[in-house]
XYZ file of C-alpha atoms in Angstrom:
449
model
C -9.745 14.072 27.069
C -10.757 17.471 26.358
C -14.253 17.283 24.336
C -12.203 19.608 22.380
C -10.100 16.679 20.984
C -13.335 15.271 19.689
C -13.778 17.722 17.121
C -13.900 16.203 13.590
C -13.565 12.423 15.077
C -15.119 8.908 14.984
C -14.419 6.994 17.233
C -15.225 3.645 19.718
C -16.262 4.363 22.922
C -12.754 2.781 24.364
C -11.464 5.742 22.903
C -12.636 8.434 24.243
C -10.796 9.238 27.748
C -14.209 10.480 29.498
C -17.036 9.235 31.854
C -20.731 7.736 31.175
C -21.923 10.615 32.422
C -19.868 13.442 30.559
C -21.017 11.132 27.186
C -24.663 11.134 27.996
C -24.651 14.844 28.054
C -22.768 15.189 24.966
C -25.258 12.890 23.674
C -28.407 14.501 24.640
C -27.184 18.010 24.360
C -25.958 17.041 20.734
C -22.860 17.343 20.336
C -22.448 13.990 20.325
C -24.117 10.819 18.216
C -23.666 7.358 17.319
C -23.942 4.976 13.925
C -23.565 1.246 14.321
C -19.868 0.060 13.789
C -20.810 -2.456 11.388
C -23.774 -2.404 8.941
C -25.433 -5.804 7.697
C -26.899 -5.525 4.310
C -28.561 -7.827 2.021
C -25.369 -9.660 0.765
C -22.658 -8.176 3.015
C -21.882 -6.454 6.049
C -20.409 -2.791 5.875
C -17.280 -1.866 8.625
C -18.366 2.104 9.242
C -15.372 2.085 10.981
C -12.228 1.246 8.007
C -15.233 1.289 5.426
C -14.482 -1.963 4.020
C -16.904 -4.597 2.481
C -14.861 -7.569 1.685
C -16.770 -10.424 2.792
C -12.414 -11.809 4.178
C -12.592 -8.857 6.464
C -15.479 -10.398 8.402
C -14.999 -13.099 10.976
C -18.077 -14.242 14.141
C -17.102 -14.472 17.251
C -18.711 -15.027 20.579
C -18.874 -12.026 21.998
C -18.449 -11.211 25.913
C -20.407 -7.959 25.882
C -23.472 -9.120 24.654
C -23.629 -12.486 24.747
C -24.064 -13.582 21.281
C -22.097 -14.668 18.168
C -22.138 -12.283 15.801
C -19.405 -9.979 13.391
C -15.825 -8.123 13.748
C -14.004 -6.190 11.733
C -10.696 -8.228 10.902
C -9.694 -5.259 8.845
C -9.456 -2.183 12.055
C -7.356 -5.066 14.253
C -4.492 -2.734 14.730
C -6.134 0.347 15.452
C -8.677 -1.099 17.205
C -11.247 -4.160 17.495
C -14.451 -3.491 16.166
C -17.760 -5.267 16.843
C -20.875 -5.560 15.800
C -23.261 -4.594 18.800
C -20.698 -1.850 18.958
C -21.366 1.958 18.524
C -18.867 4.862 16.825
C -19.015 8.162 18.215
C -19.278 11.072 15.790
C -18.776 14.756 17.051
C -21.634 16.738 15.472
C -20.851 19.782 17.396
C -19.446 23.030 16.484
C -16.431 23.006 14.365
C -13.009 24.348 16.279
C -11.569 27.711 16.448
C -8.220 28.115 16.666
C -5.766 30.308 17.583
C -4.934 33.160 15.042
C -1.836 33.814 13.984
C -0.607 36.741 11.748
C 2.631 35.348 10.862
C 2.104 31.803 11.723
C 5.704 30.776 9.345
C 8.615 30.928 10.916
C 10.724 29.348 7.835
C 13.456 31.646 7.153
C 13.772 29.951 3.312
C 13.683 31.081 0.281
C 12.197 29.334 -3.011
C 13.343 28.420 -6.517
C 11.437 29.653 -9.213
C 10.103 26.038 -9.865
C 9.313 26.128 -6.613
C 7.701 29.594 -5.988
C 5.010 28.370 -8.905
C 4.244 25.197 -7.122
C 3.804 27.132 -3.969
C 1.769 29.985 -5.001
C -0.756 27.692 -6.796
C -0.853 25.731 -3.723
C -1.647 29.005 -1.865
C -4.158 29.855 -4.445
C -6.470 26.390 -4.050
C -5.874 26.720 -0.078
C -8.481 30.227 -0.452
C -10.594 28.340 -2.013
C -13.109 25.682 -2.239
C -13.523 22.023 -3.189
C -10.608 22.459 -4.965
C -7.730 19.423 -6.509
C -4.466 20.397 -7.354
C -1.651 18.014 -8.785
C 2.173 18.518 -7.711
C 4.222 16.512 -10.168
C 7.296 17.576 -8.510
C 10.510 14.826 -9.136
C 12.240 13.447 -6.344
C 14.323 16.253 -4.458
C 12.191 19.609 -5.683
C 11.588 20.416 -1.797
C 7.634 19.290 -2.097
C 8.330 20.164 1.408
C 8.973 23.666 1.203
C 6.333 24.455 -1.690
C 3.527 24.073 0.791
C 4.956 26.527 3.413
C 2.364 29.109 2.019
C -0.540 27.342 1.313
C 0.122 26.355 4.943
C 0.434 29.580 6.091
C -2.494 30.768 4.401
C -4.608 27.872 5.758
C -3.566 28.907 9.652
C -3.956 32.621 8.838
C -7.938 31.863 7.735
C -8.453 29.364 10.867
C -8.652 25.878 8.690
C -7.753 22.993 10.402
C -4.761 20.872 7.927
C -3.925 17.343 7.272
C -1.049 16.165 5.663
C -1.748 12.510 5.108
C 1.393 10.016 3.702
C 2.012 6.416 3.015
C 5.211 6.251 5.711
C 5.495 6.321 9.580
C 9.076 7.189 8.569
C 8.111 10.348 6.828
C 5.773 11.276 9.496
C 8.660 10.918 11.933
C 10.527 13.320 9.416
C 8.775 15.468 8.856
C 7.207 16.600 12.297
C 10.268 18.523 13.430
C 10.770 20.519 10.507
C 7.013 21.545 10.636
C 7.145 22.161 14.553
C 10.229 24.658 13.612
C 8.307 25.779 10.525
C 4.991 26.559 12.643
C 6.123 27.332 16.631
C 2.940 28.654 17.022
C 0.816 26.194 15.771
C -0.431 22.864 17.589
C 0.788 20.277 15.262
C -0.173 16.554 15.985
C 2.217 13.671 14.404
C 0.510 10.556 14.340
C 1.152 6.971 13.292
C 0.961 3.721 14.264
C 2.427 3.581 18.290
C 1.766 7.338 18.162
C 3.462 7.532 21.851
C 0.985 10.875 22.841
C -2.220 11.619 20.866
C -3.864 15.117 21.893
C -6.466 15.404 19.511
C -6.492 19.363 19.490
C -3.952 19.332 16.562
C -5.070 22.299 13.398
C -2.171 20.373 11.396
C -2.332 17.006 11.514
C 0.723 14.883 9.448
C -0.505 11.749 9.771
C -0.337 8.228 8.099
C -3.291 7.430 5.800
C -4.100 4.567 7.921
C -4.629 7.428 10.820
C -7.832 9.285 8.971
C -9.511 5.837 9.638
C -10.407 7.975 13.164
C -11.334 11.057 11.030
C -14.547 12.703 9.955
C -15.600 15.767 8.103
C -12.613 17.349 10.313
C -10.083 19.004 7.618
C -10.451 22.355 5.191
C -7.089 21.415 3.899
C -6.305 18.230 2.538
C -2.629 17.121 1.362
C -2.417 13.611 -0.273
C 1.771 12.615 0.353
C 3.031 10.148 -2.243
C -0.493 9.746 -3.946
C 0.265 6.637 -6.227
C 2.771 4.767 -3.032
C 1.838 1.921 -1.300
C -0.889 0.634 0.501
C -2.516 4.197 -0.788
C -2.714 3.727 -4.645
C -3.759 0.170 -4.276
C -5.951 0.155 -0.699
C -9.880 2.014 -2.243
C -10.582 1.992 1.132
C -8.057 4.331 2.270
C -9.680 6.861 -0.513
C -12.821 6.565 1.008
C -10.856 7.064 4.670
C -9.383 10.330 2.530
C -12.688 11.446 1.506
C -14.107 10.775 4.976
C -11.797 12.659 7.056
C -12.608 16.091 5.032
C -14.664 18.633 4.877
C -17.117 18.440 1.732
C -16.247 21.891 0.336
C -12.140 21.349 1.137
C -9.322 21.788 -1.786
C -7.617 19.094 -1.737
C -3.719 18.924 -3.216
C -1.467 15.573 -4.065
C 1.990 15.448 -4.363
C 4.114 13.263 -6.415
C 6.974 12.147 -8.468
C 5.728 9.968 -10.296
C 1.506 10.110 -10.874
C -0.245 6.901 -11.386
C -2.318 5.886 -14.945
C -5.355 7.138 -12.791
C -3.446 10.649 -12.384
C -2.175 11.019 -15.529
C -5.250 10.363 -17.622
C -7.572 12.232 -15.340
C -4.873 15.177 -16.188
C -5.172 15.000 -20.194
C -8.559 14.638 -20.459
C -8.340 18.177 -18.368
C -10.059 17.043 -15.042
C -7.296 17.463 -12.892
C -4.831 20.487 -12.635
C -1.379 20.538 -12.662
C 1.656 21.913 -11.409
C 5.156 20.392 -12.791
C 8.743 20.993 -11.236
C 10.999 18.816 -13.349
C 14.054 20.531 -11.324
C 15.449 19.576 -8.309
C 15.677 22.272 -5.790
C 19.606 22.348 -6.241
C 19.189 22.895 -9.573
C 21.582 19.452 -10.609
C 19.985 16.224 -12.663
C 18.166 13.093 -10.881
C 21.004 10.769 -11.088
C 19.877 8.557 -13.777
C 20.643 4.651 -12.415
C 23.402 2.108 -13.989
C 22.603 -1.261 -14.500
C 24.751 -4.411 -13.654
C 23.574 -7.701 -15.589
C 24.165 -10.858 -14.399
C 23.153 -13.392 -15.822
C 24.067 -16.262 -13.005
C 22.353 -13.418 -10.207
C 19.592 -15.861 -8.945
C 21.686 -19.102 -8.717
C 24.371 -16.956 -6.375
C 21.173 -15.422 -4.610
C 20.523 -19.121 -3.574
C 23.379 -20.513 -3.047
C 23.687 -17.281 -0.903
C 27.086 -15.710 -3.043
C 27.620 -12.410 -3.057
C 27.579 -11.023 -6.339
C 30.622 -9.866 -7.581
C 28.910 -6.084 -8.194
C 28.453 -5.442 -4.883
C 32.148 -6.554 -3.992
C 33.048 -4.506 -6.196
C 30.823 -1.312 -5.478
C 31.818 -1.267 -2.109
C 35.558 -1.727 -3.299
C 35.184 1.313 -4.799
C 32.914 3.712 -2.643
C 34.575 6.601 -0.799
C 36.090 5.594 2.673
C 32.972 5.837 5.129
C 30.376 6.669 2.134
C 26.984 5.629 3.102
C 24.649 3.770 0.484
C 21.619 2.225 0.985
C 21.280 -1.185 -0.231
C 17.353 -2.168 -1.759
C 16.689 -6.666 -1.165
C 12.981 -7.553 -2.432
C 11.554 -9.680 0.776
C 12.621 -9.256 4.498
C 14.209 -13.189 3.450
C 16.703 -12.057 2.423
C 17.009 -9.301 5.147
C 19.262 -12.115 7.249
C 21.008 -13.534 4.432
C 22.693 -10.288 3.128
C 24.087 -9.738 6.389
C 25.902 -12.792 6.631
C 27.049 -12.605 3.398
C 28.479 -9.240 4.238
C 30.227 -9.977 7.568
C 33.206 -10.141 5.711
C 33.368 -6.179 4.460
C 35.206 -3.722 7.083
C 31.214 -2.336 7.942
C 29.016 -1.145 10.363
C 25.212 -1.992 8.690
C 22.127 -3.451 10.048
C 19.068 -4.521 8.407
C 15.756 -2.635 8.844
C 11.685 -3.237 7.327
C 8.217 -2.398 7.790
C 7.288 -4.594 11.543
C 11.022 -4.034 12.805
C 10.724 -3.268 16.309
C 13.472 -1.048 16.175
C 12.985 0.414 12.932
C 12.743 4.653 14.316
C 15.547 4.069 15.973
C 17.904 1.667 13.140
C 16.634 4.751 10.224
C 18.117 7.676 13.102
C 21.540 6.107 13.750
C 21.842 5.412 9.872
C 20.889 9.074 9.624
C 23.353 10.389 12.344
C 25.899 7.810 10.651
C 26.359 5.169 12.987
C 25.489 2.991 9.784
C 27.541 3.025 6.820
C 24.970 0.794 5.680
C 21.459 0.120 5.820
C 20.001 -3.150 4.493
C 16.496 -2.197 3.921
C 13.094 -3.672 2.185
C 11.272 -0.828 0.205
C 9.630 0.879 3.734
C 12.726 3.620 2.605
C 11.903 4.099 -1.473
C 10.417 7.010 -0.708
C 9.680 10.003 1.745
C 13.035 10.083 3.572
C 16.013 12.137 3.185
C 19.314 11.323 4.363
C 21.967 13.968 2.372
C 24.594 12.219 1.295
C 24.327 8.288 0.212
C 24.274 6.220 -3.251
C 22.348 3.517 -3.498
C 22.107 0.098 -4.597
C 18.826 -2.430 -5.587
C 19.745 -5.998 -5.371
C 17.948 -8.500 -8.249
C 16.515 -4.960 -9.550
C 13.717 -7.230 -12.110
C 12.215 -8.412 -8.615
C 8.574 -7.631 -9.444
C 8.513 -5.736 -5.858
C 10.344 -2.663 -7.887
C 7.886 -1.471 -10.258
C 8.356 1.521 -12.362
C 7.469 4.159 -10.063
C 9.486 2.444 -6.930
C 12.557 2.314 -8.975
C 12.222 6.237 -9.387
C 11.488 6.404 -5.999
C 14.232 4.625 -4.928
C 16.521 6.135 -6.822
C 15.397 9.839 -5.708
C 17.092 8.670 -2.558
C 20.612 9.767 -3.947
C 22.335 12.873 -4.558
C 19.686 15.206 -2.765
C 22.303 17.222 -1.203
C 23.655 20.067 -2.767
C 26.480 19.504 -1.832
C 26.393 16.351 -2.759
C 24.376 16.129 -6.126
C 25.535 13.197 -7.828
C 25.068 10.185 -5.743
C 25.422 7.223 -7.615
C 22.423 4.852 -8.172
C 23.076 0.733 -9.403
C 20.503 -2.008 -10.212
C 21.890 -5.227 -10.503
C 19.491 -7.632 -12.490
C 19.058 -10.733 -14.325
C 17.762 -9.441 -17.270
C 15.756 -5.627 -17.422
C 12.400 -4.901 -17.100
C 9.686 -2.842 -18.376
C 9.781 -1.231 -15.195
C 13.061 -1.095 -15.373
C 13.074 0.539 -18.657
C 10.952 2.736 -18.424
C 12.250 4.293 -15.094
C 14.952 5.000 -16.184
C 13.802 6.623 -19.398
C 10.806 8.515 -17.021
C 14.504 9.873 -15.448
C 16.140 10.778 -17.938
C 13.096 12.682 -19.589
C 12.468 14.246 -16.475
C 15.962 16.029 -16.814
C 16.116 16.670 -20.069
C 12.599 19.030 -19.029
C 14.567 20.529 -17.058
C 17.499 21.334 -18.595
C 14.802 23.193 -21.101
C 13.626 25.488 -18.038
């Protein structure tokens, strides 16, 4: 490991591929410092790696390392077990110096008028310090391309940039796009199971959980899908994003469906916002069609396929792809069994699927007609020409934001901007009603512009 890869990092000893002698030299020269991995307070423990203080996240363990019994952090198990007797190694040396680039962006596309307005606001914020900016842009508005001018400016100024997003699928999709746009910039893609971690990216594209290894590392922090699970429900992830950026950093938030908290800040003039209500190709968002099935739950319990799905499959254009969203992982094998009688090529995917990456890529390459999925594909992924069906749309997992985002998977291509969205439900919920209303309001605002 190059000591350069330690800059802006907060790491466990086993994550540092240096000899004990090299580490001692860095400590003695004050380039590295240490802090306790877990701190004991009067009434609770705090993990200084993931920032949790929840009592249920700590358990006692007999430690072979120090031969005593003490706490460890359960919340950190996926990214590396943290023991009470361990230390965290924190970079305290000079900041990273990145290669100077006069023209880092090689993207040759063009922005629409509304994209350009957002891009210019991001670019201006990137030159300043301590700024916050929310880009409220409809699904399919082209948020990635809006970022290019701001990131270009940050690279020219030698700044470090992080684009944090909730889903590994999104990281995998964005990484090659940014590599193509910024071919001479060191870019790193980080998510659970990342095959290679160089630790030297000027532009880091990462899931929000990967911020656990960073400390005052980034001059420009971009939080993609601000409203998405788990970021909007996990206060510890908010703490990690705050810790990962420098004190003077600019923060850009991206979302198509801001939560009430952000909307209140906007109304109180506490959060500057740029609104982009039009998709990049100029066509409106597909408005979901609602299909009531009063015996839906009974049919699903009996493993009977709802007639609305049969009709949808039989009436769709030959070889036209579609996504079928179901509320639970347990329903995936059930749907596979019920769809066996159709002349469809399909597979299922969920968050813990070991073949998740390969299946999504195969679907993108049109090797399947249908992908049956949970909400992991509700946002951030782009398939150019598909329809969307939500089965049991009244289930609590499909809240207003989820329905809007899922509907936004359809009609994303200029060649096919009118994809179909079907919500099969046993009764309208507030989430269904509000999601349809929000989409119609977006389209109305877009038509006026």
